[in-house]
Backbone as numpy.savetxt, mean C-alpha at the origin, in Angstrom:
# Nx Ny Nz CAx CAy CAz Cx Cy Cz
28.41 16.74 -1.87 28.08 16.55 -0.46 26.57 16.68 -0.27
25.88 15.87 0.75 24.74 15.95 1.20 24.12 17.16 1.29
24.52 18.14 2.17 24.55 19.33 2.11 23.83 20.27 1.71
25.14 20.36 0.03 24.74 20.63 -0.86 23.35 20.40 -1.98
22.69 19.62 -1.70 21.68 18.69 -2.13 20.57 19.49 -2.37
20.07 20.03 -3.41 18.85 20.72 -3.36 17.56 20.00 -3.30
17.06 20.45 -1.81 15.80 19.78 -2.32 14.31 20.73 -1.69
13.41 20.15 -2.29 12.30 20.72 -2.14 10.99 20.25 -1.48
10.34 20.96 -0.70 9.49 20.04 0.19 7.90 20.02 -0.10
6.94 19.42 0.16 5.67 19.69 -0.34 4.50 18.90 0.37
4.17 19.59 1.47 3.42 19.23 2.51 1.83 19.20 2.05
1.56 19.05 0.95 0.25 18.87 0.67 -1.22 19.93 1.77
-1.86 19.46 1.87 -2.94 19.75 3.10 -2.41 19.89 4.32
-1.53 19.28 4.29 -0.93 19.17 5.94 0.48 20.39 6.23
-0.13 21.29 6.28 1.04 21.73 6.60 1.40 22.14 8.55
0.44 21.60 9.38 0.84 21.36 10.47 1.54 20.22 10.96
1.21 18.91 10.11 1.92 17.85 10.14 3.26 17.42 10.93
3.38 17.09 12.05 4.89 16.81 12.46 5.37 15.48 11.98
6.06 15.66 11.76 6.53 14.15 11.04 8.54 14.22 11.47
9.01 13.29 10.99 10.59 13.10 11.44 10.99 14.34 10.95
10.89 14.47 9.80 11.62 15.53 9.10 11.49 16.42 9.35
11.47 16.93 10.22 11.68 18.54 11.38 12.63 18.24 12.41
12.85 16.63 12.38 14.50 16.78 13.26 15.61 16.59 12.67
16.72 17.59 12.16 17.31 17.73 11.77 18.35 16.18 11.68
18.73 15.53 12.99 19.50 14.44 12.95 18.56 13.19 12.19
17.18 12.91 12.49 17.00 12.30 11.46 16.86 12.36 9.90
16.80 13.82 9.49 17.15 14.38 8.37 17.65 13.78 7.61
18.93 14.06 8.37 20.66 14.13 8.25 20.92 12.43 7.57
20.25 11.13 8.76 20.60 10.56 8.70 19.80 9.72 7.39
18.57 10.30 7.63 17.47 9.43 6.19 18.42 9.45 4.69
18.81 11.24 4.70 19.43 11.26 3.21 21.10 10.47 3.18
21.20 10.20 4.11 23.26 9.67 4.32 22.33 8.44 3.97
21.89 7.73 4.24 21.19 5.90 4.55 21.00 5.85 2.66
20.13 6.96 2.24 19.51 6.78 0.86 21.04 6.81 -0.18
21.60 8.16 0.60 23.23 7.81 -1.01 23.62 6.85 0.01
24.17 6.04 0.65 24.79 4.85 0.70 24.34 3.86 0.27
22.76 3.59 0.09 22.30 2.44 -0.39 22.48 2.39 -2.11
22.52 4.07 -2.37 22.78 4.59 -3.73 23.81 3.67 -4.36
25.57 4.22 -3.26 26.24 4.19 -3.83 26.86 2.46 -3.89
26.18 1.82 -3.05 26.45 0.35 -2.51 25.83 -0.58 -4.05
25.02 -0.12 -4.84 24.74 -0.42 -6.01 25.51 0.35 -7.30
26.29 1.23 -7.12 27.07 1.76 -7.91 26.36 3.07 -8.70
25.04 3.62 -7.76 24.65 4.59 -8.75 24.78 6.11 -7.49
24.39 7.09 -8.25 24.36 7.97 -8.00 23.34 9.37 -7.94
22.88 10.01 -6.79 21.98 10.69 -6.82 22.33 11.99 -7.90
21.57 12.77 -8.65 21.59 13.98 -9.56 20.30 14.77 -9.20
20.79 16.12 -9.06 19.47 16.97 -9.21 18.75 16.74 -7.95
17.20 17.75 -8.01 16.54 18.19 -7.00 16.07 16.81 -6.38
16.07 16.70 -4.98 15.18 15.50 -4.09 13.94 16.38 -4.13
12.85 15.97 -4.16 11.57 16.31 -3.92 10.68 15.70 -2.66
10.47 16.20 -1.62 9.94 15.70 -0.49 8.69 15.87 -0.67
8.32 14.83 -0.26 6.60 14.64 0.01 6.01 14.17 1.66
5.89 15.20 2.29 5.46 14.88 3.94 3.73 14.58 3.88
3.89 13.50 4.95 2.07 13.42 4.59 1.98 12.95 6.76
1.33 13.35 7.06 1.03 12.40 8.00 1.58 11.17 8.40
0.93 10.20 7.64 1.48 8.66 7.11 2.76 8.72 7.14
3.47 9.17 6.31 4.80 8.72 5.71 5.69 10.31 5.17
6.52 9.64 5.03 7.91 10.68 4.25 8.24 9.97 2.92
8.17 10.83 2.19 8.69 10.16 0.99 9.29 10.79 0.46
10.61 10.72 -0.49 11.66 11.17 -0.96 11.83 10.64 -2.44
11.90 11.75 -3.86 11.98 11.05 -4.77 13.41 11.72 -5.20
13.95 10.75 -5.29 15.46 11.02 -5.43 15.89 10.65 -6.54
16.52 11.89 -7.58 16.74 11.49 -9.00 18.20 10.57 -9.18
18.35 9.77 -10.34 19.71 9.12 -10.04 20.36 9.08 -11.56
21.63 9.10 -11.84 22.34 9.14 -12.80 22.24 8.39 -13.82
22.04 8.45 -14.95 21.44 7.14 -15.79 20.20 6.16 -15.73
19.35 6.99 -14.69 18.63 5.74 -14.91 17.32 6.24 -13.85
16.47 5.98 -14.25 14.88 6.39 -13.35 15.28 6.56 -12.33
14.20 7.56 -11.53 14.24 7.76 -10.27 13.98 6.96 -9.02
14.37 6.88 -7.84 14.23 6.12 -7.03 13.56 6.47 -5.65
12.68 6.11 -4.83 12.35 6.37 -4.13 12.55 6.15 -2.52
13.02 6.91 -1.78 12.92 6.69 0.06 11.36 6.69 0.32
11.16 5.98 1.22 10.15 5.96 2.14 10.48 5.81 3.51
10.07 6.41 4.52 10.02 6.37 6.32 8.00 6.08 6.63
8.23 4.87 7.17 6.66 4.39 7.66 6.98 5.06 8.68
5.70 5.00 9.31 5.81 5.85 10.56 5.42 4.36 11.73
5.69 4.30 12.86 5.84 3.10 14.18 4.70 1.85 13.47
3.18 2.33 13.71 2.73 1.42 13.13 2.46 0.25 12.26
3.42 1.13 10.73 3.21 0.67 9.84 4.78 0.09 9.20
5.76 0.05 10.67 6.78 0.01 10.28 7.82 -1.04 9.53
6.75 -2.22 9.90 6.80 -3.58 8.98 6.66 -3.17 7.30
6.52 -2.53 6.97 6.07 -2.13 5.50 7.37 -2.31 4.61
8.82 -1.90 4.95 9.86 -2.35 4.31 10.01 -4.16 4.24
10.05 -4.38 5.68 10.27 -5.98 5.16 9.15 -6.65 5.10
8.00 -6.15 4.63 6.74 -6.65 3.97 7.48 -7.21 2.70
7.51 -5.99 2.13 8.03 -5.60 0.69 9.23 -6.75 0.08
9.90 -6.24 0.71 11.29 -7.24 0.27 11.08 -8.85 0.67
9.85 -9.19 1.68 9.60 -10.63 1.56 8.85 -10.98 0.39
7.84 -9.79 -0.14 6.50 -10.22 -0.96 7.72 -10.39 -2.66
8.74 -9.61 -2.37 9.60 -9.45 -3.77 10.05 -10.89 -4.17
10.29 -11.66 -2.61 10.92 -13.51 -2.63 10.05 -13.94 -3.22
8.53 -13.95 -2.86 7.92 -14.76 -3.07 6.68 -14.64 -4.17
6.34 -13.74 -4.57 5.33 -13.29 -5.82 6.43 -12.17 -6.37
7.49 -12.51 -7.02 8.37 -11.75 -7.63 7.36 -11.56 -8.98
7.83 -10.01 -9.51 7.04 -9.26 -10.24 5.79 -8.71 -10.15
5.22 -9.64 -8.95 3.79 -9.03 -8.12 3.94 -7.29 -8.08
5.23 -7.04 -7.27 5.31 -6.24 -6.16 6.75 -5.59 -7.16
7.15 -4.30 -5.56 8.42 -3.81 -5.99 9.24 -4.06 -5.62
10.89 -4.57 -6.52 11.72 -5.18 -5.44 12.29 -3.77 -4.52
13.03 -4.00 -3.37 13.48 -2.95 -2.71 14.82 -3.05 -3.07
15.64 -1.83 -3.16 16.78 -1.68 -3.93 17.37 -1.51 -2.54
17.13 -1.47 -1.13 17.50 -1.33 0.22 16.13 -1.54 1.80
16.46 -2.08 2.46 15.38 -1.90 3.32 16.15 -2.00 4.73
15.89 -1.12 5.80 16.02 -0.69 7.02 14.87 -1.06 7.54
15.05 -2.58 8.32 14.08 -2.98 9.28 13.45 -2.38 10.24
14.55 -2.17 11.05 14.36 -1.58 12.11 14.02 -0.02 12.29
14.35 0.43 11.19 13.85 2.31 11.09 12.72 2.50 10.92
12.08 1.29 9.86 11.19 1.26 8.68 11.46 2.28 7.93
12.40 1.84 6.86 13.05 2.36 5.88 13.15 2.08 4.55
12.81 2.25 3.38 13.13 1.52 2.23 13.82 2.29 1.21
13.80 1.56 0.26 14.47 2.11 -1.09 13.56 1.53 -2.05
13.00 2.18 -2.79 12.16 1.43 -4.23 12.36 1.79 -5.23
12.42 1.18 -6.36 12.67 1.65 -7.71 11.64 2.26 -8.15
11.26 2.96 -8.82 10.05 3.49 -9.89 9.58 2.53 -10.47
8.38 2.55 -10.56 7.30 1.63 -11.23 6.84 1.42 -12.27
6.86 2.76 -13.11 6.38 3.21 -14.21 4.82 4.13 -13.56
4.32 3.95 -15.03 2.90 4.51 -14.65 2.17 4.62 -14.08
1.79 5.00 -13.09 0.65 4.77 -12.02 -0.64 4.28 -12.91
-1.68 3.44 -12.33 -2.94 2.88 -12.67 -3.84 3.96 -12.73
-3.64 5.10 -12.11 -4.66 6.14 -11.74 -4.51 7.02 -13.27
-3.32 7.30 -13.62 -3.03 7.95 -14.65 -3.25 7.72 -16.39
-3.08 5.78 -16.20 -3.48 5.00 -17.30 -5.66 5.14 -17.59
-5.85 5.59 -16.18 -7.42 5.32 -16.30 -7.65 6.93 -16.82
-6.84 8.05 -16.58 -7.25 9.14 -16.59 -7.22 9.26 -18.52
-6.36 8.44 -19.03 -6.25 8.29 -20.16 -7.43 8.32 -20.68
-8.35 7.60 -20.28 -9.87 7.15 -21.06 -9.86 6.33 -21.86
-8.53 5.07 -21.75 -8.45 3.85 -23.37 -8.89 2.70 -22.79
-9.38 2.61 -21.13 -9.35 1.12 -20.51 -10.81 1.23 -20.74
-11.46 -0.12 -20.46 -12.76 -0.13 -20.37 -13.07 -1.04 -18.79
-14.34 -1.74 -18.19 -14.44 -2.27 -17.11 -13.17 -3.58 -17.03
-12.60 -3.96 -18.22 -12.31 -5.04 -18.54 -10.79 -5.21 -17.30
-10.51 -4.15 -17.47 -8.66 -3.88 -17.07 -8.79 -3.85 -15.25
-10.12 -3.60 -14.93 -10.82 -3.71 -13.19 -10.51 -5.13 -13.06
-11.51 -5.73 -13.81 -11.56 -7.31 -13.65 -9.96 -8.02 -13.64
-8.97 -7.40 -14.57 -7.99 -8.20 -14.53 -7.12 -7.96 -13.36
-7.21 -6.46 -13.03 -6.55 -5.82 -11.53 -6.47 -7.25 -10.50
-8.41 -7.04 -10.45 -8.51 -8.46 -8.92 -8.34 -9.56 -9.28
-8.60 -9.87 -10.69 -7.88 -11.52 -10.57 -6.55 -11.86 -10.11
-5.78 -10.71 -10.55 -3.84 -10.70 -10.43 -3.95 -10.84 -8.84
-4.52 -9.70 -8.34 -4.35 -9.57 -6.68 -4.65 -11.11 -6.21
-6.14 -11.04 -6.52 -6.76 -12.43 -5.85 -5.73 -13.53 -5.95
-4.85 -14.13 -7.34 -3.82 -14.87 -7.30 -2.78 -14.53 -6.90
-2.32 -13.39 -6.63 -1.16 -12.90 -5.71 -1.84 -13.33 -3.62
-2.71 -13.23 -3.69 -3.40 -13.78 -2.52 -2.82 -15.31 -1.91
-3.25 -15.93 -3.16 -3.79 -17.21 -2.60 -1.94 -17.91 -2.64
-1.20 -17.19 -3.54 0.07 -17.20 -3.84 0.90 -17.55 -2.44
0.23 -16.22 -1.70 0.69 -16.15 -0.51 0.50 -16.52 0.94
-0.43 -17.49 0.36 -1.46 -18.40 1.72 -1.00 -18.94 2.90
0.12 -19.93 2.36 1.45 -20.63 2.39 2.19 -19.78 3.72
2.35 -18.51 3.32 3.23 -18.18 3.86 2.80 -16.90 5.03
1.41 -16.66 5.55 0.47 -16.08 6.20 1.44 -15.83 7.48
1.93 -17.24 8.04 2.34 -17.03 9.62 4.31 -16.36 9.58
4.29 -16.33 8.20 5.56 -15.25 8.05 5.31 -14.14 8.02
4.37 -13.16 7.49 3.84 -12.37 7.14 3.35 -11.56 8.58
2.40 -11.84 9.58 2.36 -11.52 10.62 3.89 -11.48 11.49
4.69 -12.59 11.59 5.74 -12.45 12.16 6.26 -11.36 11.87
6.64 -10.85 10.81 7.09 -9.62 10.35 6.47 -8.50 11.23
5.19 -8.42 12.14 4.34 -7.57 12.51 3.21 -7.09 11.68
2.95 -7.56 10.82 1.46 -7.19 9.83 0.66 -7.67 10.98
-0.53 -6.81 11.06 -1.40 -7.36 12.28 -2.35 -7.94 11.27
-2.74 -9.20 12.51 -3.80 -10.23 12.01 -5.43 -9.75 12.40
-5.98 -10.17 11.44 -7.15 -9.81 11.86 -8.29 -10.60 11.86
-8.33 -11.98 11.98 -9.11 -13.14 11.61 -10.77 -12.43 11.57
-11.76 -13.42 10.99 -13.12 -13.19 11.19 -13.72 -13.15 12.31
-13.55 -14.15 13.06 -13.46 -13.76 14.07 -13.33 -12.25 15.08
-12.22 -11.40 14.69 -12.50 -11.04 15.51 -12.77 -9.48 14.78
-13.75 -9.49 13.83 -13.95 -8.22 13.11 -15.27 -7.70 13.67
-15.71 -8.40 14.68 -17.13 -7.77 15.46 -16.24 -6.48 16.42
-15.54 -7.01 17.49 -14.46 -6.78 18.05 -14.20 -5.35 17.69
-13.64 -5.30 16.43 -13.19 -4.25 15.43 -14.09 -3.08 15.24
-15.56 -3.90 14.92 -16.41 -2.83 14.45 -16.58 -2.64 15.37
-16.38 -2.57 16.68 -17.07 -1.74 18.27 -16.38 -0.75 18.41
-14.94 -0.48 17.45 -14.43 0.75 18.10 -14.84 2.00 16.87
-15.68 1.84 16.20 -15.95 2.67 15.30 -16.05 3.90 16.00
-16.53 4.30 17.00 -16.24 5.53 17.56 -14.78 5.98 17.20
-14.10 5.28 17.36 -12.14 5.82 17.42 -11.72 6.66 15.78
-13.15 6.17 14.88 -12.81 6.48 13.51 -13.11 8.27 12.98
-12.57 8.19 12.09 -13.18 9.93 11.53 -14.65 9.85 10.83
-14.90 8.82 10.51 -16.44 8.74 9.83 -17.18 9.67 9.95
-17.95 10.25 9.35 -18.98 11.50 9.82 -20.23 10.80 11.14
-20.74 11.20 12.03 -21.90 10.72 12.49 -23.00 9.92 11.55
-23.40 10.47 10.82 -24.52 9.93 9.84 -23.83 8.45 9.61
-22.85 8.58 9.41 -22.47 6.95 8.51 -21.72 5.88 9.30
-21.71 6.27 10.87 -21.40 5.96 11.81 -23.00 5.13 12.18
-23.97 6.46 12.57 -25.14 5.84 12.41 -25.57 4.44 11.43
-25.79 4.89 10.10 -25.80 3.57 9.50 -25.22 2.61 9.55
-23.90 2.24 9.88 -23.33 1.15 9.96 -23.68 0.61 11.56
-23.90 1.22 12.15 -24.59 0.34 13.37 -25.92 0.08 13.68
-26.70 -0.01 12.27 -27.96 -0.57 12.16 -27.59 -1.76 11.80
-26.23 -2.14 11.06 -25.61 -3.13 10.71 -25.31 -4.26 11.47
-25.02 -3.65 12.57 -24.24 -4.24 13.66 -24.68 -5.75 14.02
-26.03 -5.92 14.30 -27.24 -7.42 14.75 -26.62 -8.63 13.52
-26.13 -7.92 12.56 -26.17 -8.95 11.30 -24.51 -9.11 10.94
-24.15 -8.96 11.79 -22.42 -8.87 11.36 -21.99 -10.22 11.64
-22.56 -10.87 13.56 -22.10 -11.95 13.44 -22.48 -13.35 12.78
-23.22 -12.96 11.84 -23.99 -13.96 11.13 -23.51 -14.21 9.77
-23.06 -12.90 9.41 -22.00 -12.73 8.34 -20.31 -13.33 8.68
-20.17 -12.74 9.39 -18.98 -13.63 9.64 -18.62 -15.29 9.87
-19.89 -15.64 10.35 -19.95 -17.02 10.69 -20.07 -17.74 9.13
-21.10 -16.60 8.54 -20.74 -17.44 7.12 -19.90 -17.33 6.30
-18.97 -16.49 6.34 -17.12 -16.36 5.67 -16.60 -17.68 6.26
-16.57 -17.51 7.16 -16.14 -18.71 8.01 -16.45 -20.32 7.86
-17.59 -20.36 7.61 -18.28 -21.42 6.84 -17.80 -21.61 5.45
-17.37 -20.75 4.71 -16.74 -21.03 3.45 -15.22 -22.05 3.41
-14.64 -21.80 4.76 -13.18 -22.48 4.05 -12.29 -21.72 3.83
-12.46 -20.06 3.58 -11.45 -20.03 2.63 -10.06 -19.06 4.09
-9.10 -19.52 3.94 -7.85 -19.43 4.88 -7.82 -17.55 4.96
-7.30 -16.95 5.88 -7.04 -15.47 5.85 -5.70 -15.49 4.97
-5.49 -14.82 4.15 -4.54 -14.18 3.36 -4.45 -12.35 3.89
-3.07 -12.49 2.74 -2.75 -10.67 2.98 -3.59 -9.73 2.31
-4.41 -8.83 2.73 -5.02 -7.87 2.83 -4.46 -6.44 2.72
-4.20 -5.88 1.21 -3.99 -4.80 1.39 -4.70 -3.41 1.67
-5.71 -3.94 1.95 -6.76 -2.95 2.82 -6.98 -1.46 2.17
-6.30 -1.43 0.82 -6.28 -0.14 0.17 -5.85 0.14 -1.06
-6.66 -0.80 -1.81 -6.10 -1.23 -2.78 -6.89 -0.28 -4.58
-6.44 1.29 -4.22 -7.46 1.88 -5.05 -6.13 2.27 -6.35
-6.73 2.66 -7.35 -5.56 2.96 -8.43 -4.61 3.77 -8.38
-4.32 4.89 -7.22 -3.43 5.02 -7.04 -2.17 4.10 -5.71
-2.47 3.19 -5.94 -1.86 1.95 -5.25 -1.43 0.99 -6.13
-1.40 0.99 -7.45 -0.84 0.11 -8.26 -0.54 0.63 -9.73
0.91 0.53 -9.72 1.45 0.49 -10.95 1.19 -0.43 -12.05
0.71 0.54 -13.47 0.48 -0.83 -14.88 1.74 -0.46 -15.67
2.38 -1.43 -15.57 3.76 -0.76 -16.25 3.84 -1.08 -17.69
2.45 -2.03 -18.10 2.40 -2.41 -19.53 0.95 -3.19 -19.27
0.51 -3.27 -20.71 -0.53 -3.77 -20.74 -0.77 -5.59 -20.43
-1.72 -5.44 -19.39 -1.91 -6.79 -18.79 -0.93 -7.30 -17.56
-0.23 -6.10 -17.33 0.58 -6.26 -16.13 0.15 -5.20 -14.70
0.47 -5.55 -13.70 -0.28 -4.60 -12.55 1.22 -4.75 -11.81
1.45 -4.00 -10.91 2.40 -3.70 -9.77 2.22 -3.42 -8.43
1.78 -3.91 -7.72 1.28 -3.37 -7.04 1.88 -3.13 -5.35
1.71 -1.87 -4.70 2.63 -1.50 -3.75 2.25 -0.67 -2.71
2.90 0.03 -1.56 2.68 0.31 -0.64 1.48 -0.16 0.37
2.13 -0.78 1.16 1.89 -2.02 1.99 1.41 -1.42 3.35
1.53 0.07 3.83 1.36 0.78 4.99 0.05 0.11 5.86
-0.60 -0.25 4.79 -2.43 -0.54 5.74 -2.57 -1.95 5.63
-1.41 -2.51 5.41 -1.57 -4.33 5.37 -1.77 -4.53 6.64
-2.93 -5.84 6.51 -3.05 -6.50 7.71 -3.47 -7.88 7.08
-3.71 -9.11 7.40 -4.06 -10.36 7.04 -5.21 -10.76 7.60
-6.21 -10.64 7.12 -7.74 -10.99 7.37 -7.98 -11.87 5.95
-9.44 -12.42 6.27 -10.31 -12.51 5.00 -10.01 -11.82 3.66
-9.45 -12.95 2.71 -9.33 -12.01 1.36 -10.85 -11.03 0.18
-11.71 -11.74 0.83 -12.92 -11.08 0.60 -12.53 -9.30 0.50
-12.21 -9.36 1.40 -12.14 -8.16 2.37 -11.69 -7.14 1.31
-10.43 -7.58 0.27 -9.64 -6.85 -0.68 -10.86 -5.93 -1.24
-11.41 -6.69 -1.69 -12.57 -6.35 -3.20 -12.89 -4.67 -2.55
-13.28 -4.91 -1.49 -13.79 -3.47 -1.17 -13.29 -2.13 -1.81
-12.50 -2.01 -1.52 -11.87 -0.29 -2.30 -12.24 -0.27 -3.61
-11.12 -1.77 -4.46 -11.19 -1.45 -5.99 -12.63 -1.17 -6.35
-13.37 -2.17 -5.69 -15.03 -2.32 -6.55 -15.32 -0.93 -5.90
-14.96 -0.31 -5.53 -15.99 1.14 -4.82 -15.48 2.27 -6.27
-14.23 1.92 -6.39 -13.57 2.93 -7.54 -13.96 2.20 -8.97
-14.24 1.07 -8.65 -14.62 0.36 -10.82 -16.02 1.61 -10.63
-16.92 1.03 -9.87 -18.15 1.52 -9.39 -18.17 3.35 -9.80
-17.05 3.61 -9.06 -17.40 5.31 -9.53 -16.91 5.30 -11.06
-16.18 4.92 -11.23 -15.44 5.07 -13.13 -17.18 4.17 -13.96
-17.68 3.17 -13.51 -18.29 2.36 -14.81 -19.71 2.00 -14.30
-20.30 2.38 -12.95 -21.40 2.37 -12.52 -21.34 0.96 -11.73
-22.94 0.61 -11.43 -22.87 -0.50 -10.08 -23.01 -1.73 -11.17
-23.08 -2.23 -12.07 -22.74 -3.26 -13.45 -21.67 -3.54 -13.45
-20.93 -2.75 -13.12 -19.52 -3.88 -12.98 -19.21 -4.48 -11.49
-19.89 -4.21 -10.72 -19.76 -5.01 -9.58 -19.72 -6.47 -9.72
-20.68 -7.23 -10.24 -20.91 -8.95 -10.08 -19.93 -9.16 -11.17
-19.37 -8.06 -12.41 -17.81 -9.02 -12.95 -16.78 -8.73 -11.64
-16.64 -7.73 -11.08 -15.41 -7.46 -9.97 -15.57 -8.97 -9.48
-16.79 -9.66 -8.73 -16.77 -10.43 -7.69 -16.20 -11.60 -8.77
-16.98 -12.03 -9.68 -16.76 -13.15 -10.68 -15.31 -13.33 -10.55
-14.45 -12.14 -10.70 -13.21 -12.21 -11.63 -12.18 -12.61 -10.07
C-alpha cells in the first residue's frame, strides 16, 4: 500500500519553500497517479521514494522492480506545458529527448525514465576535452532546426513565444529580475544597442525555433559516447535559436577558458 511507502524528503536550500507537497490530498494523489502509471506498464515500485522539493518543481525518484529508476515530476502553473512538451519532442526528434513513460496534461505531470549519466558527472570525470562542448551544440542546434517545422505546435502547447522582436520589451522588465544592482547597471548601458542587434538577427533569416533557455550540463544526459539526451523543458520558450548558445558557451568557458568560444559558435 501507498501508505506504507517509505520515503524521504530533501529540501535542499529551501527549506521554507511551499510547494504542493505540504497538501496532503495532493500528496496522496501525485504518488496513486505515479503506481498507476507504474502498474499500467506492468512494473512495480520497490524501496525508498526520494523527494526532491525545489521551488521550481517536485521531483520524485521512484525505485522500480527489475529495472532503473523512474522519475515523477510536478511543474509548477507556469511551466506546466513541460509534460506535453516532452512527449511531443519524444514524436518528433525521438532519441533527442526523454520518452515519457506517462504524462498528465492538465496537472503538469510526468513520468520519465532515467537517462543514464548526467553530462555534469561525465565532465567531473576529467576524460572529455573542448571537443564533447562542440558536439553538445551541434546535436542541439540540429535538434533545433529539426523542430522548425513544427514551432506553431510547440507554442500551442503553451511554450511562450518570444520573437526578436519583442526582446527589447523583455529587457525593460529587468527590474522584476534577482540580478544584483551592479549587473543590472551594466546591462543597461546595453540597452541604446539592443535594437540594432535585433534588427540584425532579424536580417539573417533564420526562423525562431525551441529555446531551451538552460541548457547547462546538468540539463543533459550522455548516455554513451557521442550521444547527448537532453531534458527538462521547465524554461522553454521559442525565440531566436542563437539565443541557446548562451548558457553552454558560459560553462565550456568556465571548464576550457574564452578559446573555445569561436569553436562553440562554429559548431
Amino acid at each position: 500500500m501507498l501508505g506504507d511507502v517509505p520515503v524521504v524528503v530533501d529540501r535542499g536550500r529551501y527549506e521554507d519553500a511551499v510547494t504542493p507537497w505540504e497538501e496532503r490530498s495532493w500528496r496522496t494523489g501525485a504518488l496513486a497517479w505515479t503506481a498507476g502509471a507504474l502498474a499500467g506498464r506492468g512494473l512495480r515500485p520497490a524501496g525508498e521514494w526520494r523527494v526532491r522539493l525545489r521551488p521550481w518543481s517536485v521531483l520524485v525518484r521512484v525505485p522500480v522492480e527489475g529495472r532503473d529508476a523512474v522519475w515523477f515530476k510536478a511543474s509548477p502553473p507556469a511551466s506546466a506545458f513541460e509534460g506535453a512538451l516532452t512527449e511531443a519532442l519524444a514524436r518528433w526528434v525521438p532519441g533527442r529527448v526523454l520518452e515519457p513513460l506517462a504524462v498528465d496534461a492538465r496537472r503538469g505531470w510526468s513520468l520519465l525514465p532515467d537517462g543514464g549519466p548526467l553530462f555534469r558527472d561525465v565532465l567531473a570525470r576529467g576524460t572529455t576535452g573542448p571537443g564533447v562542448w562542440e558536439e553538445l551544440v551541434r546535436q542541439y542546434a540540429a535538434m533545433q532546426h529539426a523542430l522548425t517545422p513544427h514551432t506553431p505546435e510547440i507554442t500551442g502547447l503553451g511554450v511562450p513565444g518570444v520573437p526578436v522582436t519583442a526582446l527589447p520589451g523583455v529587457f525593460d522588465r529587468i527590474d522584476d529580475t534577482p540580478l544584483p544592482p551592479h549587473e543590472r547597471e551594466s546591462l543597461r548601458k546595453l540597452r541604446p544597442r539592443l535594437p540594432d542587434w535585433c534588427a540584425e538577427l532579424t536580417a539573417l533569416g533564420v526562423p525562431d525555433a525551441l529555446d531551451h533557455a538552460d541548457l547547462h550540463d546538468g540539463q543533459v544526459f550522455r548516455p554513451g559516447p557521442g550521444r547527448f539526451t537532453f531534458f527538462d523543458w521547465g524554461d522553454a520558450l521559442v525565440s531566436h535559436p542563437f539565443a541557446s548558445l548562451a548558457v553552454p558557451a558560459r560553462r565550456a568557458r568556465e571548464e576550457h577558458g574564452p578559446r573555445v568560444l569561436p569553436r562553440l559558435r562554429d559548431a
